[in-house]
Amino acid sequence: KQEVTQIPAALSVPEGENLVLNCSFTDSAIYNLQWFRQDPGKGLTSLLLIQSSQREQTSGRLNASLDKSSGRSTLYIAASQPGDSATYLCAAMNTNAGKSTFGDGTTLTVKP
Amino acid sequence: NAGVTQTPKFRILKIGQSMTLQCAQDMNHNYMYWYRQDPGMGLKLIYYSVGAGITDKGEVPNGYNVSRSTTEDFPLRLELAAPSQTSVYFCASSHGGGSPTNNEQFFGPGTRLTVL
């Protein structure tokens, strides 16, 4: 059974800092890995999806990497801004039937 | 495109009552999912569907039922509501099949349910 862990549960950084969020998974036979952003009381917004054959994906200030052999994915946020404050969740999908396992998320606070 | 829509946004139920959470998508996606999210936790899969007429259980299906009579709609039924079902419920959809990018999931805004 796939298990997904995100550490730390919470992170607070000053504005402008570059930061890395971590996502670990136990079963390396993943189909893809998706990163989401969730604002308080809101739904999930897709940030990046990395296919199993890829090593990284980039969108603006965000870069996500995938290392299946070590069971890890990272989300790199460059030049953080207060508007980046949110909870970030990762989800590992093991088959093309679309069933994903989610981590519990990392709550990021960027202080002005 | 409205994307994934859910109704209602909020609901309070008494123990033993029943209700249906509505979910619809207008992206012609084949796959649809229901998740629940408890405070401070990630999402757990309740049920999913890979197409009209096909549904299957996820990680936490007990106390829930689903149907998928059309591609667009995927309602979630709660029978005999219990306090343990107090949660935020999210519906999601993806195109499904083929390339891994076809399984990028798109989420609705959620339904916040309280059972007292």
PDB file of N, CA, C and O in Angstrom, chain B residues 17-95:
ATOM      1  N   GLN B  17     -29.893  11.161   9.442  1.00  0.00           N
ATOM      2  CA  GLN B  17     -30.453  11.728   8.223  1.00  0.00           C
ATOM      3  C   GLN B  17     -29.635  11.282   7.010  1.00  0.00           C
ATOM      4  O   GLN B  17     -28.488  10.814   7.141  1.00  0.00           O
ATOM      5  N   SER B  18     -30.206  11.461   5.836  1.00  0.00           N
ATOM      6  CA  SER B  18     -29.522  11.120   4.595  1.00  0.00           C
ATOM      7  C   SER B  18     -29.442  12.353   3.705  1.00  0.00           C
ATOM      8  O   SER B  18     -30.235  13.286   3.863  1.00  0.00           O
ATOM      9  N   MET B  19     -28.488  12.350   2.799  1.00  0.00           N
ATOM     10  CA  MET B  19     -28.393  13.442   1.838  1.00  0.00           C
ATOM     11  C   MET B  19     -27.529  13.010   0.651  1.00  0.00           C
ATOM     12  O   MET B  19     -26.778  12.027   0.739  1.00  0.00           O
ATOM     13  N   THR B  20     -27.647  13.772  -0.414  1.00  0.00           N
ATOM     14  CA  THR B  20     -26.831  13.543  -1.615  1.00  0.00           C
ATOM     15  C   THR B  20     -26.005  14.774  -1.903  1.00  0.00           C
ATOM     16  O   THR B  20     -26.536  15.887  -1.966  1.00  0.00           O
ATOM     17  N   LEU B  21     -24.702  14.585  -2.036  1.00  0.00           N
ATOM     18  CA  LEU B  21     -23.797  15.642  -2.464  1.00  0.00           C
ATOM     19  C   LEU B  21     -23.688  15.567  -3.989  1.00  0.00           C
ATOM     20  O   LEU B  21     -23.405  14.504  -4.551  1.00  0.00           O
ATOM     21  N   GLN B  22     -23.901  16.712  -4.620  1.00  0.00           N
ATOM     22  CA  GLN B  22     -23.887  16.741  -6.074  1.00  0.00           C
ATOM     23  C   GLN B  22     -22.518  17.163  -6.601  1.00  0.00           C
ATOM     24  O   GLN B  22     -21.838  18.003  -6.013  1.00  0.00           O
ATOM     25  N   CYS B  23     -22.120  16.556  -7.716  1.00  0.00           N
ATOM     26  CA  CYS B  23     -20.877  16.900  -8.403  1.00  0.00           C
ATOM     27  C   CYS B  23     -21.113  16.821  -9.898  1.00  0.00           C
ATOM     28  O   CYS B  23     -21.704  15.838 -10.374  1.00  0.00           O
ATOM     29  N   ALA B  24     -20.658  17.827 -10.622  1.00  0.00           N
ATOM     30  CA  ALA B  24     -20.772  17.826 -12.074  1.00  0.00           C
ATOM     31  C   ALA B  24     -19.507  18.424 -12.672  1.00  0.00           C
ATOM     32  O   ALA B  24     -18.886  19.310 -12.077  1.00  0.00           O
ATOM     33  N   GLN B  25     -19.140  17.930 -13.868  1.00  0.00           N
ATOM     34  CA  GLN B  25     -18.002  18.506 -14.596  1.00  0.00           C
ATOM     35  C   GLN B  25     -18.388  18.661 -16.065  1.00  0.00           C
ATOM     36  O   GLN B  25     -19.134  17.855 -16.603  1.00  0.00           O
ATOM     37  N   ASP B  26     -17.845  19.733 -16.671  1.00  0.00           N
ATOM     38  CA  ASP B  26     -18.176  20.026 -18.065  1.00  0.00           C
ATOM     39  C   ASP B  26     -16.950  19.946 -18.966  1.00  0.00           C
ATOM     40  O   ASP B  26     -16.893  20.611 -20.013  1.00  0.00           O
ATOM     41  N   MET B  27     -15.968  19.136 -18.552  1.00  0.00           N
ATOM     42  CA  MET B  27     -14.727  19.018 -19.314  1.00  0.00           C
ATOM     43  C   MET B  27     -14.676  17.719 -20.110  1.00  0.00           C
ATOM     44  O   MET B  27     -13.629  17.374 -20.664  1.00  0.00           O
ATOM     45  N   ASN B  28     -15.775  16.969 -20.135  1.00  0.00           N
ATOM     46  CA  ASN B  28     -15.842  15.691 -20.832  1.00  0.00           C
ATOM     47  C   ASN B  28     -14.811  14.700 -20.300  1.00  0.00           C
ATOM     48  O   ASN B  28     -14.233  13.911 -21.067  1.00  0.00           O
ATOM     49  N   HIS B  29     -14.570  14.774 -18.994  1.00  0.00           N
ATOM     50  CA  HIS B  29     -13.620  13.857 -18.370  1.00  0.00           C
ATOM     51  C   HIS B  29     -14.265  12.502 -18.128  1.00  0.00           C
ATOM     52  O   HIS B  29     -15.440  12.408 -17.764  1.00  0.00           O
ATOM     53  N   ASN B  30     -13.465  11.455 -18.292  1.00  0.00           N
ATOM     54  CA  ASN B  30     -13.969  10.105 -18.066  1.00  0.00           C
ATOM     55  C   ASN B  30     -13.948   9.713 -16.596  1.00  0.00           C
ATOM     56  O   ASN B  30     -14.815   9.035 -16.105  1.00  0.00           O
ATOM     57  N   TYR B  31     -12.877  10.126 -15.887  1.00  0.00           N
ATOM     58  CA  TYR B  31     -12.675   9.698 -14.520  1.00  0.00           C
ATOM     59  C   TYR B  31     -13.211  10.744 -13.560  1.00  0.00           C
ATOM     60  O   TYR B  31     -12.978  11.950 -13.745  1.00  0.00           O
ATOM     61  N   MET B  32     -13.903  10.287 -12.513  1.00  0.00           N
ATOM     62  CA  MET B  32     -14.357  11.179 -11.459  1.00  0.00           C
ATOM     63  C   MET B  32     -14.122  10.518 -10.103  1.00  0.00           C
ATOM     64  O   MET B  32     -14.111   9.285 -10.000  1.00  0.00           O
ATOM     65  N   TYR B  33     -13.920  11.351  -9.081  1.00  0.00           N
ATOM     66  CA  TYR B  33     -13.515  10.868  -7.769  1.00  0.00           C
ATOM     67  C   TYR B  33     -14.263  11.619  -6.675  1.00  0.00           C
ATOM     68  O   TYR B  33     -14.572  12.805  -6.822  1.00  0.00           O
ATOM     69  N   TRP B  34     -14.451  10.957  -5.544  1.00  0.00           N
ATOM     70  CA  TRP B  34     -14.897  11.602  -4.323  1.00  0.00           C
ATOM     71  C   TRP B  34     -13.858  11.360  -3.237  1.00  0.00           C
ATOM     72  O   TRP B  34     -13.450  10.223  -2.993  1.00  0.00           O
ATOM     73  N   TYR B  35     -13.446  12.470  -2.588  1.00  0.00           N
ATOM     74  CA  TYR B  35     -12.515  12.423  -1.462  1.00  0.00           C
ATOM     75  C   TYR B  35     -13.160  13.077  -0.256  1.00  0.00           C
ATOM     76  O   TYR B  35     -14.015  13.934  -0.379  1.00  0.00           O
ATOM     77  N   ARG B  36     -12.649  12.714   0.919  1.00  0.00           N
ATOM     78  CA  ARG B  36     -12.963  13.453   2.121  1.00  0.00           C
ATOM     79  C   ARG B  36     -11.655  13.939   2.755  1.00  0.00           C
ATOM     80  O   ARG B  36     -10.614  13.270   2.646  1.00  0.00           O
ATOM     81  N   GLN B  37     -11.729  15.121   3.364  1.00  0.00           N
ATOM     82  CA  GLN B  37     -10.558  15.697   4.019  1.00  0.00           C
ATOM     83  C   GLN B  37     -10.935  16.090   5.436  1.00  0.00           C
ATOM     84  O   GLN B  37     -11.761  16.981   5.647  1.00  0.00           O
ATOM     85  N   ASP B  38     -10.330  15.427   6.397  1.00  0.00           N
ATOM     86  CA  ASP B  38     -10.531  15.759   7.800  1.00  0.00           C
ATOM     87  C   ASP B  38      -9.525  16.839   8.200  1.00  0.00           C
ATOM     88  O   ASP B  38      -8.471  16.978   7.568  1.00  0.00           O
ATOM     89  N   PRO B  39      -9.810  17.619   9.246  1.00  0.00           N
ATOM     90  CA  PRO B  39      -8.962  18.764   9.614  1.00  0.00           C
ATOM     91  C   PRO B  39      -7.487  18.402   9.745  1.00  0.00           C
ATOM     92  O   PRO B  39      -7.125  17.447  10.447  1.00  0.00           O
ATOM     93  N   GLY B  40      -6.623  19.169   9.081  1.00  0.00           N
ATOM     94  CA  GLY B  40      -5.180  18.968   9.181  1.00  0.00           C
ATOM     95  C   GLY B  40      -4.655  17.743   8.476  1.00  0.00           C
ATOM     96  O   GLY B  40      -3.479  17.389   8.653  1.00  0.00           O
ATOM     97  N   MET B  41      -5.489  17.115   7.687  1.00  0.00           N
ATOM     98  CA  MET B  41      -5.087  15.863   7.051  1.00  0.00           C
ATOM     99  C   MET B  41      -5.122  16.002   5.532  1.00  0.00           C
ATOM    100  O   MET B  41      -5.658  16.969   4.975  1.00  0.00           O
ATOM    101  N   GLY B  42      -4.568  14.978   4.883  1.00  0.00           N
ATOM    102  CA  GLY B  42      -4.669  14.911   3.433  1.00  0.00           C
ATOM    103  C   GLY B  42      -6.026  14.376   3.019  1.00  0.00           C
ATOM    104  O   GLY B  42      -6.945  14.276   3.826  1.00  0.00           O
ATOM    105  N   LEU B  43      -6.150  14.051   1.758  1.00  0.00           N
ATOM    106  CA  LEU B  43      -7.419  13.576   1.221  1.00  0.00           C
ATOM    107  C   LEU B  43      -7.442  12.050   1.174  1.00  0.00           C
ATOM    108  O   LEU B  43      -6.426  11.422   0.850  1.00  0.00           O
ATOM    109  N   LYS B  44      -8.596  11.488   1.484  1.00  0.00           N
ATOM    110  CA  LYS B  44      -8.768  10.037   1.387  1.00  0.00           C
ATOM    111  C   LYS B  44      -9.860   9.736   0.359  1.00  0.00           C
ATOM    112  O   LYS B  44     -10.929  10.342   0.377  1.00  0.00           O
ATOM    113  N   LEU B  45      -9.598   8.771  -0.510  1.00  0.00           N
ATOM    114  CA  LEU B  45     -10.501   8.438  -1.599  1.00  0.00           C
ATOM    115  C   LEU B  45     -11.674   7.617  -1.087  1.00  0.00           C
ATOM    116  O   LEU B  45     -11.485   6.595  -0.425  1.00  0.00           O
ATOM    117  N   ILE B  46     -12.890   8.052  -1.412  1.00  0.00           N
ATOM    118  CA  ILE B  46     -14.102   7.351  -0.986  1.00  0.00           C
ATOM    119  C   ILE B  46     -14.560   6.393  -2.095  1.00  0.00           C
ATOM    120  O   ILE B  46     -14.692   5.193  -1.887  1.00  0.00           O
ATOM    121  N   TYR B  47     -14.846   6.937  -3.255  1.00  0.00           N
ATOM    122  CA  TYR B  47     -15.259   6.175  -4.437  1.00  0.00           C
ATOM    123  C   TYR B  47     -14.678   6.853  -5.671  1.00  0.00           C
ATOM    124  O   TYR B  47     -14.385   8.043  -5.655  1.00  0.00           O
ATOM    125  N   TYR B  48     -14.576   6.086  -6.748  1.00  0.00           N
ATOM    126  CA  TYR B  48     -14.174   6.669  -8.011  1.00  0.00           C
ATOM    127  C   TYR B  48     -14.901   5.972  -9.145  1.00  0.00           C
ATOM    128  O   TYR B  48     -15.502   4.901  -8.960  1.00  0.00           O
ATOM    129  N   SER B  49     -14.846   6.609 -10.323  1.00  0.00           N
ATOM    130  CA  SER B  49     -15.523   6.070 -11.502  1.00  0.00           C
ATOM    131  C   SER B  49     -14.650   6.326 -12.724  1.00  0.00           C
ATOM    132  O   SER B  49     -14.125   7.434 -12.882  1.00  0.00           O
ATOM    133  N   VAL B  50     -14.507   5.313 -13.566  1.00  0.00           N
ATOM    134  CA  VAL B  50     -13.697   5.463 -14.783  1.00  0.00           C
ATOM    135  C   VAL B  50     -14.559   5.686 -16.013  1.00  0.00           C
ATOM    136  O   VAL B  50     -14.050   5.781 -17.131  1.00  0.00           O
ATOM    137  N   GLY B  51     -15.883   5.792 -15.804  1.00  0.00           N
ATOM    138  CA  GLY B  51     -16.785   6.059 -16.913  1.00  0.00           C
ATOM    139  C   GLY B  51     -18.216   5.830 -16.487  1.00  0.00           C
ATOM    140  O   GLY B  51     -18.480   5.260 -15.414  1.00  0.00           O
ATOM    141  N   ALA B  52     -19.146   6.275 -17.315  1.00  0.00           N
ATOM    142  CA  ALA B  52     -20.562   6.117 -16.990  1.00  0.00           C
ATOM    143  C   ALA B  52     -20.886   4.647 -16.778  1.00  0.00           C
ATOM    144  O   ALA B  52     -20.473   3.784 -17.557  1.00  0.00           O
ATOM    145  N   GLY B  53     -21.597   4.377 -15.676  1.00  0.00           N
ATOM    146  CA  GLY B  53     -21.997   3.020 -15.341  1.00  0.00           C
ATOM    147  C   GLY B  53     -20.974   2.196 -14.613  1.00  0.00           C
ATOM    148  O   GLY B  53     -21.234   1.046 -14.232  1.00  0.00           O
ATOM    149  N   ILE B  54     -19.779   2.774 -14.357  1.00  0.00           N
ATOM    150  CA  ILE B  54     -18.693   2.035 -13.698  1.00  0.00           C
ATOM    151  C   ILE B  54     -18.237   2.803 -12.460  1.00  0.00           C
ATOM    152  O   ILE B  54     -17.825   3.955 -12.555  1.00  0.00           O
ATOM    153  N   THR B  55     -18.346   2.154 -11.298  1.00  0.00           N
ATOM    154  CA  THR B  55     -17.860   2.759 -10.068  1.00  0.00           C
ATOM    155  C   THR B  55     -17.087   1.725  -9.269  1.00  0.00           C
ATOM    156  O   THR B  55     -17.286   0.514  -9.450  1.00  0.00           O
ATOM    157  N   ASP B  56     -16.222   2.202  -8.381  1.00  0.00           N
ATOM    158  CA  ASP B  56     -15.444   1.287  -7.557  1.00  0.00           C
ATOM    159  C   ASP B  56     -15.090   1.951  -6.247  1.00  0.00           C
ATOM    160  O   ASP B  56     -15.041   3.192  -6.156  1.00  0.00           O
ATOM    161  N   LYS B  57     -14.855   1.117  -5.215  1.00  0.00           N
ATOM    162  CA  LYS B  57     -14.559   1.633  -3.896  1.00  0.00           C
ATOM    163  C   LYS B  57     -13.131   2.142  -3.805  1.00  0.00           C
ATOM    164  O   LYS B  57     -12.219   1.607  -4.426  1.00  0.00           O
ATOM    165  N   GLY B  58     -12.979   3.172  -2.987  1.00  0.00           N
ATOM    166  CA  GLY B  58     -11.657   3.672  -2.658  1.00  0.00           C
ATOM    167  C   GLY B  58     -11.232   3.199  -1.293  1.00  0.00           C
ATOM    168  O   GLY B  58     -11.577   2.087  -0.868  1.00  0.00           O
ATOM    169  N   GLU B  59     -10.513   4.030  -0.571  1.00  0.00           N
ATOM    170  CA  GLU B  59      -9.939   3.658   0.722  1.00  0.00           C
ATOM    171  C   GLU B  59     -10.963   3.648   1.855  1.00  0.00           C
ATOM    172  O   GLU B  59     -10.882   2.825   2.772  1.00  0.00           O
ATOM    173  N   VAL B  60     -11.962   4.565   1.818  1.00  0.00           N
ATOM    174  CA  VAL B  60     -12.907   4.718   2.931  1.00  0.00           C
ATOM    175  C   VAL B  60     -14.350   4.751   2.429  1.00  0.00           C
ATOM    176  O   VAL B  60     -15.062   5.744   2.591  1.00  0.00           O
ATOM    177  N   PRO B  61     -14.891   3.664   1.846  1.00  0.00           N
ATOM    178  CA  PRO B  61     -16.217   3.702   1.236  1.00  0.00           C
ATOM    179  C   PRO B  61     -17.392   3.492   2.192  1.00  0.00           C
ATOM    180  O   PRO B  61     -18.550   3.769   1.822  1.00  0.00           O
ATOM    181  N   ASN B  62     -17.131   2.985   3.405  1.00  0.00           N
ATOM    182  CA  ASN B  62     -18.243   2.612   4.285  1.00  0.00           C
ATOM    183  C   ASN B  62     -19.108   3.808   4.665  1.00  0.00           C
ATOM    184  O   ASN B  62     -18.609   4.842   5.086  1.00  0.00           O
ATOM    185  N   GLY B  63     -20.432   3.649   4.505  1.00  0.00           N
ATOM    186  CA  GLY B  63     -21.375   4.709   4.836  1.00  0.00           C
ATOM    187  C   GLY B  63     -21.758   5.584   3.660  1.00  0.00           C
ATOM    188  O   GLY B  63     -22.536   6.529   3.821  1.00  0.00           O
ATOM    189  N   TYR B  64     -21.190   5.268   2.486  1.00  0.00           N
ATOM    190  CA  TYR B  64     -21.423   6.074   1.286  1.00  0.00           C
ATOM    191  C   TYR B  64     -21.834   5.192   0.107  1.00  0.00           C
ATOM    192  O   TYR B  64     -21.520   4.007   0.076  1.00  0.00           O
ATOM    193  N   ASN B  65     -22.543   5.818  -0.847  1.00  0.00           N
ATOM    194  CA  ASN B  65     -22.839   5.161  -2.103  1.00  0.00           C
ATOM    195  C   ASN B  65     -22.726   6.169  -3.232  1.00  0.00           C
ATOM    196  O   ASN B  65     -22.922   7.368  -3.022  1.00  0.00           O
ATOM    197  N   VAL B  66     -22.427   5.680  -4.424  1.00  0.00           N
ATOM    198  CA  VAL B  66     -22.316   6.552  -5.593  1.00  0.00           C
ATOM    199  C   VAL B  66     -23.030   5.911  -6.777  1.00  0.00           C
ATOM    200  O   VAL B  66     -23.339   4.719  -6.773  1.00  0.00           O
ATOM    201  N   SER B  67     -23.272   6.734  -7.777  1.00  0.00           N
ATOM    202  CA  SER B  67     -23.785   6.270  -9.059  1.00  0.00           C
ATOM    203  C   SER B  67     -23.182   7.144 -10.140  1.00  0.00           C
ATOM    204  O   SER B  67     -22.776   8.282  -9.879  1.00  0.00           O
ATOM    205  N   ARG B  68     -23.117   6.632 -11.349  1.00  0.00           N
ATOM    206  CA  ARG B  68     -22.583   7.411 -12.481  1.00  0.00           C
ATOM    207  C   ARG B  68     -23.414   7.047 -13.711  1.00  0.00           C
ATOM    208  O   ARG B  68     -23.061   6.195 -14.501  1.00  0.00           O
ATOM    209  N   SER B  69     -24.544   7.747 -13.845  1.00  0.00           N
ATOM    210  CA  SER B  69     -25.434   7.463 -14.968  1.00  0.00           C
ATOM    211  C   SER B  69     -25.059   8.266 -16.209  1.00  0.00           C
ATOM    212  O   SER B  69     -25.424   7.895 -17.331  1.00  0.00           O
ATOM    213  N   THR B  70     -24.334   9.373 -16.031  1.00  0.00           N
ATOM    214  CA  THR B  70     -23.881  10.182 -17.159  1.00  0.00           C
ATOM    215  C   THR B  70     -22.395  10.487 -17.000  1.00  0.00           C
ATOM    216  O   THR B  70     -21.849  10.357 -15.898  1.00  0.00           O
ATOM    217  N   THR B  71     -21.747  10.927 -18.057  1.00  0.00           N
ATOM    218  CA  THR B  71     -20.344  11.317 -17.967  1.00  0.00           C
ATOM    219  C   THR B  71     -20.162  12.527 -17.062  1.00  0.00           C
ATOM    220  O   THR B  71     -19.168  12.646 -16.361  1.00  0.00           O
ATOM    221  N   GLU B  72     -21.158  13.424 -17.062  1.00  0.00           N
ATOM    222  CA  GLU B  72     -20.994  14.703 -16.380  1.00  0.00           C
ATOM    223  C   GLU B  72     -21.190  14.637 -14.868  1.00  0.00           C
ATOM    224  O   GLU B  72     -20.612  15.425 -14.131  1.00  0.00           O
ATOM    225  N   ASP B  73     -22.064  13.751 -14.376  1.00  0.00           N
ATOM    226  CA  ASP B  73     -22.503  13.807 -12.986  1.00  0.00           C
ATOM    227  C   ASP B  73     -22.024  12.605 -12.169  1.00  0.00           C
ATOM    228  O   ASP B  73     -22.044  11.470 -12.657  1.00  0.00           O
ATOM    229  N   PHE B  74     -21.686  12.876 -10.910  1.00  0.00           N
ATOM    230  CA  PHE B  74     -21.199  11.809 -10.032  1.00  0.00           C
ATOM    231  C   PHE B  74     -21.651  12.128  -8.603  1.00  0.00           C
ATOM    232  O   PHE B  74     -20.884  12.599  -7.775  1.00  0.00           O
ATOM    233  N   PRO B  75     -22.915  11.861  -8.262  1.00  0.00           N
ATOM    234  CA  PRO B  75     -23.415  12.183  -6.930  1.00  0.00           C
ATOM    235  C   PRO B  75     -22.943  11.193  -5.870  1.00  0.00           C
ATOM    236  O   PRO B  75     -22.763  10.004  -6.151  1.00  0.00           O
ATOM    237  N   LEU B  76     -22.764  11.695  -4.655  1.00  0.00           N
ATOM    238  CA  LEU B  76     -22.358  10.888  -3.503  1.00  0.00           C
ATOM    239  C   LEU B  76     -23.505  10.881  -2.497  1.00  0.00           C
ATOM    240  O   LEU B  76     -23.970  11.935  -2.070  1.00  0.00           O
ATOM    241  N   ARG B  77     -23.939   9.701  -2.121  1.00  0.00           N
ATOM    242  CA  ARG B  77     -25.073   9.543  -1.222  1.00  0.00           C
ATOM    243  C   ARG B  77     -24.576   9.134   0.164  1.00  0.00           C
ATOM    244  O   ARG B  77     -23.789   8.180   0.287  1.00  0.00           O
ATOM    245  N   LEU B  78     -25.036   9.859   1.182  1.00  0.00           N
ATOM    246  CA  LEU B  78     -24.793   9.476   2.574  1.00  0.00           C
ATOM    247  C   LEU B  78     -26.087   8.935   3.164  1.00  0.00           C
ATOM    248  O   LEU B  78     -27.102   9.624   3.153  1.00  0.00           O
ATOM    249  N   GLU B  79     -26.058   7.716   3.617  1.00  0.00           N
ATOM    250  CA  GLU B  79     -27.212   7.113   4.274  1.00  0.00           C
ATOM    251  C   GLU B  79     -26.925   7.055   5.766  1.00  0.00           C
ATOM    252  O   GLU B  79     -25.834   6.694   6.175  1.00  0.00           O
ATOM    253  N   LEU B  80     -27.917   7.400   6.582  1.00  0.00           N
ATOM    254  CA  LEU B  80     -27.778   7.289   8.035  1.00  0.00           C
ATOM    255  C   LEU B  80     -26.514   8.004   8.523  1.00  0.00           C
ATOM    256  O   LEU B  80     -25.567   7.391   9.009  1.00  0.00           O
ATOM    257  N   ALA B  81     -26.512   9.333   8.364  1.00  0.00           N
ATOM    258  CA  ALA B  81     -25.336  10.128   8.697  1.00  0.00           C
ATOM    259  C   ALA B  81     -24.893   9.912  10.146  1.00  0.00           C
ATOM    260  O   ALA B  81     -25.712   9.808  11.071  1.00  0.00           O
ATOM    261  N   ALA B  82     -23.561   9.879  10.318  1.00  0.00           N
ATOM    262  CA  ALA B  82     -22.952   9.703  11.643  1.00  0.00           C
ATOM    263  C   ALA B  82     -21.940  10.825  11.881  1.00  0.00           C
ATOM    264  O   ALA B  82     -21.400  11.383  10.911  1.00  0.00           O
ATOM    265  N   PRO B  83     -21.667  11.173  13.155  1.00  0.00           N
ATOM    266  CA  PRO B  83     -20.701  12.250  13.441  1.00  0.00           C
ATOM    267  C   PRO B  83     -19.332  12.013  12.790  1.00  0.00           C
ATOM    268  O   PRO B  83     -18.642  12.972  12.445  1.00  0.00           O
ATOM    269  N   SER B  84     -18.955  10.751  12.594  1.00  0.00           N
ATOM    270  CA  SER B  84     -17.663  10.443  11.968  1.00  0.00           C
ATOM    271  C   SER B  84     -17.605  10.884  10.505  1.00  0.00           C
ATOM    272  O   SER B  84     -16.520  10.929   9.909  1.00  0.00           O
ATOM    273  N   GLN B  85     -18.761  11.217   9.938  1.00  0.00           N
ATOM    274  CA  GLN B  85     -18.788  11.674   8.547  1.00  0.00           C
ATOM    275  C   GLN B  85     -18.678  13.202   8.435  1.00  0.00           C
ATOM    276  O   GLN B  85     -18.719  13.748   7.325  1.00  0.00           O
ATOM    277  N   THR B  86     -18.521  13.867   9.561  1.00  0.00           N
ATOM    278  CA  THR B  86     -18.227  15.299   9.544  1.00  0.00           C
ATOM    279  C   THR B  86     -16.874  15.512   8.885  1.00  0.00           C
ATOM    280  O   THR B  86     -15.856  14.981   9.350  1.00  0.00           O
ATOM    281  N   SER B  87     -16.862  16.262   7.780  1.00  0.00           N
ATOM    282  CA  SER B  87     -15.645  16.398   6.998  1.00  0.00           C
ATOM    283  C   SER B  87     -15.901  17.395   5.873  1.00  0.00           C
ATOM    284  O   SER B  87     -17.013  17.910   5.722  1.00  0.00           O
ATOM    285  N   VAL B  88     -14.870  17.658   5.093  1.00  0.00           N
ATOM    286  CA  VAL B  88     -15.028  18.407   3.848  1.00  0.00           C
ATOM    287  C   VAL B  88     -14.907  17.404   2.710  1.00  0.00           C
ATOM    288  O   VAL B  88     -13.949  16.622   2.661  1.00  0.00           O
ATOM    289  N   TYR B  89     -15.875  17.430   1.811  1.00  0.00           N
ATOM    290  CA  TYR B  89     -15.933  16.479   0.713  1.00  0.00           C
ATOM    291  C   TYR B  89     -15.573  17.174  -0.594  1.00  0.00           C
ATOM    292  O   TYR B  89     -16.145  18.207  -0.946  1.00  0.00           O
ATOM    293  N   PHE B  90     -14.611  16.585  -1.301  1.00  0.00           N
ATOM    294  CA  PHE B  90     -14.168  17.134  -2.575  1.00  0.00           C
ATOM    295  C   PHE B  90     -14.439  16.146  -3.696  1.00  0.00           C
ATOM    296  O   PHE B  90     -14.184  14.950  -3.570  1.00  0.00           O
ATOM    297  N   CYS B  91     -14.942  16.680  -4.785  1.00  0.00           N
ATOM    298  CA  CYS B  91     -15.097  15.929  -6.012  1.00  0.00           C
ATOM    299  C   CYS B  91     -14.000  16.357  -6.970  1.00  0.00           C
ATOM    300  O   CYS B  91     -13.594  17.537  -6.977  1.00  0.00           O
ATOM    301  N   ALA B  92     -13.486  15.430  -7.759  1.00  0.00           N
ATOM    302  CA  ALA B  92     -12.440  15.736  -8.721  1.00  0.00           C
ATOM    303  C   ALA B  92     -12.694  14.957 -10.007  1.00  0.00           C
ATOM    304  O   ALA B  92     -13.455  13.975 -10.015  1.00  0.00           O
ATOM    305  N   SER B  93     -12.057  15.399 -11.074  1.00  0.00           N
ATOM    306  CA  SER B  93     -12.166  14.678 -12.343  1.00  0.00           C
ATOM    307  C   SER B  93     -10.845  14.728 -13.088  1.00  0.00           C
ATOM    308  O   SER B  93      -9.998  15.595 -12.836  1.00  0.00           O
ATOM    309  N   SER B  94     -10.658  13.774 -13.987  1.00  0.00           N
ATOM    310  CA  SER B  94      -9.503  13.779 -14.881  1.00  0.00           C
ATOM    311  C   SER B  94      -9.908  13.126 -16.189  1.00  0.00           C
ATOM    312  O   SER B  94     -10.895  12.381 -16.238  1.00  0.00           O
ATOM    313  N   HIS B  95      -9.123  13.405 -17.234  1.00  0.00           N
ATOM    314  CA  HIS B  95      -9.477  12.854 -18.540  1.00  0.00           C
ATOM    315  C   HIS B  95      -9.394  11.334 -18.507  1.00  0.00           C
ATOM    316  O   HIS B  95     -10.271  10.612 -18.979  1.00  0.00           O
TER     317      HIS B  95
END
